[in-house]
Short mmCIF file of C-alpha atoms and ligand atoms in Angstrom, two decimals:
data_model
loop_
_atom_site.label_atom_id
_atom_site.label_comp_id
_atom_site.label_asym_id
_atom_site.label_seq_id
_atom_site.Cartn_x
_atom_site.Cartn_y
_atom_site.Cartn_z
CA MET L 23 110.93 69.49 11.04
CA THR L 24 109.17 71.07 8.52
CA GLN L 25 106.12 73.12 8.87
CA VAL L 26 103.42 73.56 6.35
CA ILE L 27 101.25 76.42 6.54
CA SER L 28 98.57 76.67 4.89
CA VAL L 29 96.23 80.40 4.54
CA VAL L 30 92.95 79.80 3.60
CA GLN L 31 89.35 81.71 3.87
CA GLU L 32 86.11 80.82 1.55
CA LYS L 33 85.59 84.77 1.06
CA GLY L 34 88.03 86.46 -0.56
CA GLY L 35 89.81 89.59 0.06
CA ALA L 36 90.06 88.72 3.69
CA GLY L 37 94.00 89.24 3.78
CA LYS L 38 95.45 85.80 2.94
CA THR L 39 98.60 86.63 0.45
CA THR L 40 98.82 89.77 2.89
CA LEU L 41 99.21 87.49 5.89
CA LEU L 42 101.34 84.87 4.26
CA THR L 43 103.59 87.63 2.49
CA ALA L 44 104.34 89.22 5.40
CA ILE L 45 105.03 86.31 8.30
CA ALA L 46 106.58 84.26 5.67
CA SER L 47 109.40 87.00 4.85
CA LEU L 48 110.18 87.84 8.81
CA MET L 49 110.78 84.54 9.08
CA VAL L 50 113.06 84.71 5.99
CA GLU L 51 114.81 87.98 7.75
CA ASP L 52 115.41 85.57 10.80
CA GLY L 53 117.57 82.70 9.43
CA ALA L 54 114.81 80.17 8.09
CA LYS L 55 114.74 78.76 4.89
CA VAL L 56 110.94 79.11 3.32
CA ALA L 57 109.32 78.08 0.26
CA VAL L 58 106.08 79.71 -0.92
CA ILE L 59 103.55 77.75 -2.82
CA ASP L 60 100.55 79.95 -4.74
CA THR L 61 97.64 78.15 -5.90
CA ASP L 62 95.60 80.76 -6.94
CA PRO L 63 95.21 81.53 -10.57
CA GLN L 64 95.20 85.38 -9.83
CA ARG L 65 99.08 84.71 -9.15
CA HIS L 66 99.21 87.05 -6.25
CA LEU L 67 101.63 85.75 -4.21
CA GLU L 68 103.61 84.73 -7.42
CA SER L 69 104.00 88.40 -8.40
CA TRP L 70 105.14 89.43 -5.01
CA ALA L 71 108.10 86.88 -4.65
CA LYS L 72 109.46 87.68 -8.28
CA LYS L 73 110.17 90.86 -6.85
CA ASP L 74 113.29 88.59 -5.80
CA GLN L 75 113.43 90.67 -2.64
CA THR L 76 113.19 88.38 -0.37
CA ASP L 77 115.13 85.06 -0.26
CA LEU L 78 112.74 82.23 -0.89
CA ASP L 79 111.95 79.58 -3.13
CA TRP L 80 108.42 79.81 -4.97
CA LEU L 81 106.48 78.01 -7.38
CA TYR L 82 103.46 77.59 -8.55
CA GLU L 83 100.77 74.83 -8.46
CA GLU L 84 97.54 74.51 -10.59
CA ASN L 85 96.80 70.91 -10.69
CA ASP L 86 95.23 70.42 -6.95
CA GLU L 87 96.16 66.81 -7.35
CA LYS L 88 99.61 67.76 -8.04
CA LEU L 89 99.50 69.42 -4.28
CA ILE L 90 100.35 66.86 -1.81
CA PRO L 91 103.18 65.17 -4.19
CA THR L 92 104.28 68.81 -4.50
CA VAL L 93 104.61 69.44 -1.21
CA LYS L 94 106.44 65.80 -0.21
CA ALA L 95 109.07 66.51 -3.31
CA LEU L 96 109.61 69.88 -1.15
CA LYS L 97 109.77 68.02 2.13
CA LYS L 98 112.44 65.33 1.05
CA SER L 99 114.87 67.79 -1.17
CA GLU L 100 118.36 68.72 -0.12
CA GLN L 101 117.21 72.16 0.85
CA THR L 102 115.84 71.47 4.41
CA TYR L 103 113.27 73.81 4.39
CA ASP L 104 111.93 74.97 7.93
CA ALA L 105 108.75 76.02 6.71
CA ILE L 106 106.21 75.75 3.58
CA PHE L 107 103.70 78.10 3.02
CA ILE L 108 100.63 77.44 0.92
CA ASP L 109 98.17 80.47 -0.38
CA THR L 110 94.69 79.68 -1.72
CA ALA L 111 92.25 81.04 -3.52
CA GLY L 112 89.46 82.95 -2.27
CA PHE L 113 86.84 80.60 -2.41
CA LYS L 114 85.99 76.93 -1.53
CA SER L 115 87.98 74.43 -3.72
CA ALA L 116 89.40 71.10 -4.47
CA MET L 117 92.75 72.96 -4.28
CA ALA L 118 91.56 74.47 -0.86
CA MET L 119 90.87 70.84 0.64
CA HIS L 120 94.12 69.42 -0.83
CA ALA L 121 95.63 72.87 0.81
CA ILE L 122 94.04 71.77 4.56
CA ALA L 123 94.99 68.14 3.98
CA ALA L 124 98.96 69.01 3.39
CA ALA L 125 99.54 71.03 6.32
CA ASN L 126 100.17 70.77 9.84
CA LEU L 127 99.30 74.72 10.62
CA ILE L 128 95.74 76.70 9.30
CA LEU L 129 95.74 80.34 9.12
CA ILE L 130 92.34 81.65 8.73
CA PRO L 131 92.56 85.57 7.86
CA SER L 132 89.63 87.78 8.67
CA LYS L 133 88.79 91.68 8.40
CA ALA L 134 86.29 92.58 11.47
CA ASN L 135 83.51 92.43 8.88
CA GLU L 136 79.97 90.11 9.15
CA ALA L 137 80.81 88.44 5.41
CA ASP L 138 84.95 87.64 6.42
CA ALA L 139 83.77 86.03 10.07
CA LYS L 140 80.96 84.06 8.65
CA GLY L 141 83.96 83.15 6.10
CA ALA L 142 86.05 82.00 8.68
CA LYS L 143 83.86 80.13 10.47
CA ARG L 144 82.56 78.11 7.16
CA THR L 145 86.48 77.89 6.59
CA TYR L 146 87.13 76.36 9.83
CA SER L 147 83.95 73.68 9.49
CA HIS L 148 85.80 72.69 6.60
CA VAL L 149 88.92 71.96 8.58
CA GLN L 150 87.60 70.16 10.89
CA SER L 151 85.92 67.73 8.01
CA VAL L 152 89.36 67.17 6.72
CA ALA L 153 90.31 66.84 9.62
CA GLU L 154 87.61 64.27 10.77
CA THR L 155 88.34 62.60 7.57
CA MET L 156 91.99 62.18 7.54
CA GLU L 157 91.83 61.15 11.19
CA LYS L 158 94.81 63.85 11.98
CA GLU L 159 94.57 66.64 14.28
CA ILE L 160 95.20 69.99 12.23
CA ALA L 161 94.98 73.39 14.12
CA SER L 162 93.91 76.10 12.55
CA PHE L 163 93.43 79.72 13.97
CA VAL L 164 91.21 82.76 13.19
CA VAL L 165 94.26 85.59 12.64
CA MET L 166 92.15 89.06 12.67
CA MET L 167 94.10 91.41 9.86
CA ASP L 168 93.41 95.12 8.48
CA VAL L 169 91.97 95.77 12.22
CA ASP L 170 91.48 99.41 13.39
CA THR L 171 92.13 99.51 17.10
CA ASN L 172 89.94 102.95 17.24
CA THR L 173 86.65 101.59 16.79
CA ASN L 174 84.25 98.83 18.45
CA ILE L 175 83.59 96.73 15.68
CA THR L 176 86.72 94.38 16.04
CA GLU L 177 85.73 92.98 19.72
CA ALA L 178 82.10 92.58 18.25
CA ILE L 179 83.28 90.30 15.32
CA THR L 180 85.75 88.65 17.92
CA ASP L 181 83.82 88.33 20.90
CA ALA L 182 80.92 86.38 18.27
CA LEU L 183 84.20 83.88 17.13
CA ASP L 184 85.06 83.02 20.64
CA ALA L 185 81.31 82.81 21.55
CA GLN L 186 81.26 80.13 18.87
CA GLU L 187 84.54 78.54 20.40
CA ILE L 188 86.64 79.29 16.92
CA PRO L 189 90.33 78.96 17.87
CA ARG L 190 91.87 83.07 16.95
CA LEU L 191 95.44 84.08 17.87
CA ARG L 192 95.23 86.65 20.49
CA ALA L 193 97.69 89.17 18.32
CA MET L 194 96.28 90.69 15.21
CA CYS L 195 97.80 92.48 12.10
CA ALA L 196 96.31 96.19 12.61
CA HIS L 197 95.47 98.35 9.55
CA ARG L 198 98.64 99.75 8.70
CA THR L 199 99.63 101.30 4.92
CA GLY L 200 102.59 99.06 5.31
CA PHE L 201 101.05 95.64 4.38
CA LYS L 202 99.89 97.27 1.18
CA GLU L 203 103.06 98.78 0.29
CA MET L 204 104.38 94.98 0.58
CA THR L 205 102.33 94.23 -3.33
CA SER L 206 104.98 96.86 -5.05
CA THR L 207 108.02 95.96 -2.93
CA GLY L 208 108.26 92.40 -2.81
CA ALA L 209 109.79 92.90 0.55
CA GLY L 210 108.39 92.44 3.65
CA PRO L 211 106.46 94.54 6.15
CA GLN L 212 108.17 97.70 7.30
CA GLY L 213 107.88 99.92 9.77
CA SER L 214 104.63 99.51 12.33
CA ALA L 215 102.97 97.42 9.87
CA LYS L 216 106.82 94.85 10.37
CA ARG L 217 106.00 95.00 14.05
CA SER L 218 102.68 94.09 13.84
CA ALA L 219 103.25 91.32 11.96
CA GLN L 220 105.96 90.04 14.26
CA SER L 221 103.22 90.32 17.32
CA VAL L 222 101.28 87.75 15.11
CA LEU L 223 104.53 85.18 15.13
CA ALA L 224 105.39 85.85 18.54
CA ASP L 225 102.12 85.03 19.37
CA MET L 226 102.56 81.85 16.81
CA GLN L 227 105.56 80.80 18.54
CA GLY L 228 104.17 81.30 22.18
CA ARG L 229 101.83 78.45 21.52
CA GLY L 230 104.22 76.29 20.16
CA LEU L 231 102.67 76.45 16.65
CA ILE L 232 105.89 77.28 14.77
CA SER L 233 109.84 75.58 15.78
CA TYR L 234 111.35 78.62 13.98
CA TYR L 235 111.58 81.66 14.86
CA ARG L 236 113.68 83.84 17.52
CA SER L 237 111.61 86.15 19.06
CA ASP L 238 114.37 87.45 21.03
CA ALA L 239 115.92 88.61 17.62
CA TRP L 240 113.12 90.94 16.96
CA GLN L 241 112.61 92.28 20.58
CA LYS L 242 116.28 93.37 20.48
CA SER L 243 115.71 95.21 17.09
CA ALA L 244 112.28 96.56 17.67
N1 ATP Y 24 96.39 94.68 8.10
C1 ATP Y 24 95.96 95.38 6.41
N2 ATP Y 24 96.27 96.65 6.61
C2 ATP Y 24 96.03 96.97 5.79
N3 ATP Y 24 95.97 96.93 4.53
C3 ATP Y 24 95.67 95.44 4.49
C4 ATP Y 24 95.96 94.43 5.65
N4 ATP Y 24 95.80 93.29 5.42
C5 ATP Y 24 94.82 92.81 4.04
N5 ATP Y 24 95.06 94.51 3.27
C6 ATP Y 24 94.59 94.83 1.91
O1 ATP Y 24 93.46 94.03 1.97
C7 ATP Y 24 93.17 93.68 0.59
C8 ATP Y 24 93.60 92.46 0.21
O2 ATP Y 24 94.38 91.88 0.85
P1 ATP Y 24 94.71 89.95 0.11
O3 ATP Y 24 95.02 90.37 -1.25
O4 ATP Y 24 96.02 89.99 0.97
O5 ATP Y 24 93.85 88.77 0.49
P2 ATP Y 24 92.91 87.74 0.09
O6 ATP Y 24 92.51 87.13 1.08
O7 ATP Y 24 94.41 86.84 -0.32
O8 ATP Y 24 92.82 88.09 -1.42
P3 ATP Y 24 92.59 86.60 -2.66
O9 ATP Y 24 91.08 86.29 -2.25
O10 ATP Y 24 91.76 87.95 -3.98
O11 ATP Y 24 93.74 86.36 -3.19
C9 ATP Y 24 94.62 94.28 -0.38
O12 ATP Y 24 94.48 95.55 -0.59
C10 ATP Y 24 95.54 94.41 0.80
O13 ATP Y 24 96.59 95.38 1.00
MG1 MG Y 25 95.25 86.64 -2.06
#
């Protein structure tokens, strides 16, 4: 089955494009067939994908009403995609609503600060209301991004999210230069950034959220 994973967060700059490109490229490295759809007018995802360093199919969709037909066409195409990722802009929009409706998994990145955590909470509520309207279950998880393990701020933020019963992956993307370098290289994360992103994918797989990721492959190479 093709997994449709939308990365959504109403607060800008929380790490949507970073998270998406990191995990999509690791899945590709592991042999998955992946498509990515950029819906953000800033086209950051597209400029990463255009560097052609990662073997995936990418497209840009600017019309919110065409997003779901585009996803359906990709699912029906001769290419059997293991995963279709959708990147969104950092504000609440009709496009974000369609991206939520198109997906069976939502990732909500949040850096360890109050503004991102509030954005994550609002985004989670938005996902819940779309799911209720559509009468379907949409799994959604906050993913902590750019985490500095030497401070207590992350714990304060994650405790607050947990107290509000907002589902969250235990694995986090640490603050690593390797994540920033992806923008200029067009490749996946390297070094310790790679290991950090791999832990996020392994967490997703452990929860049965993704069907394609052979964690044994990276355990051998780590
Ligand atoms: N784990 C990380 N380590 C280091 N830098 C990070 C990490 N995660 C995100 N960043 C940095 O944070 C900034 C914002 O990230 P990104 O562009 O992925 O956010 P976004 O949510 O896609 O933003 P926008 O809302 O503008 O689309 C970038 O400079 C990125 O390199
Ligand atoms: Mg972005």
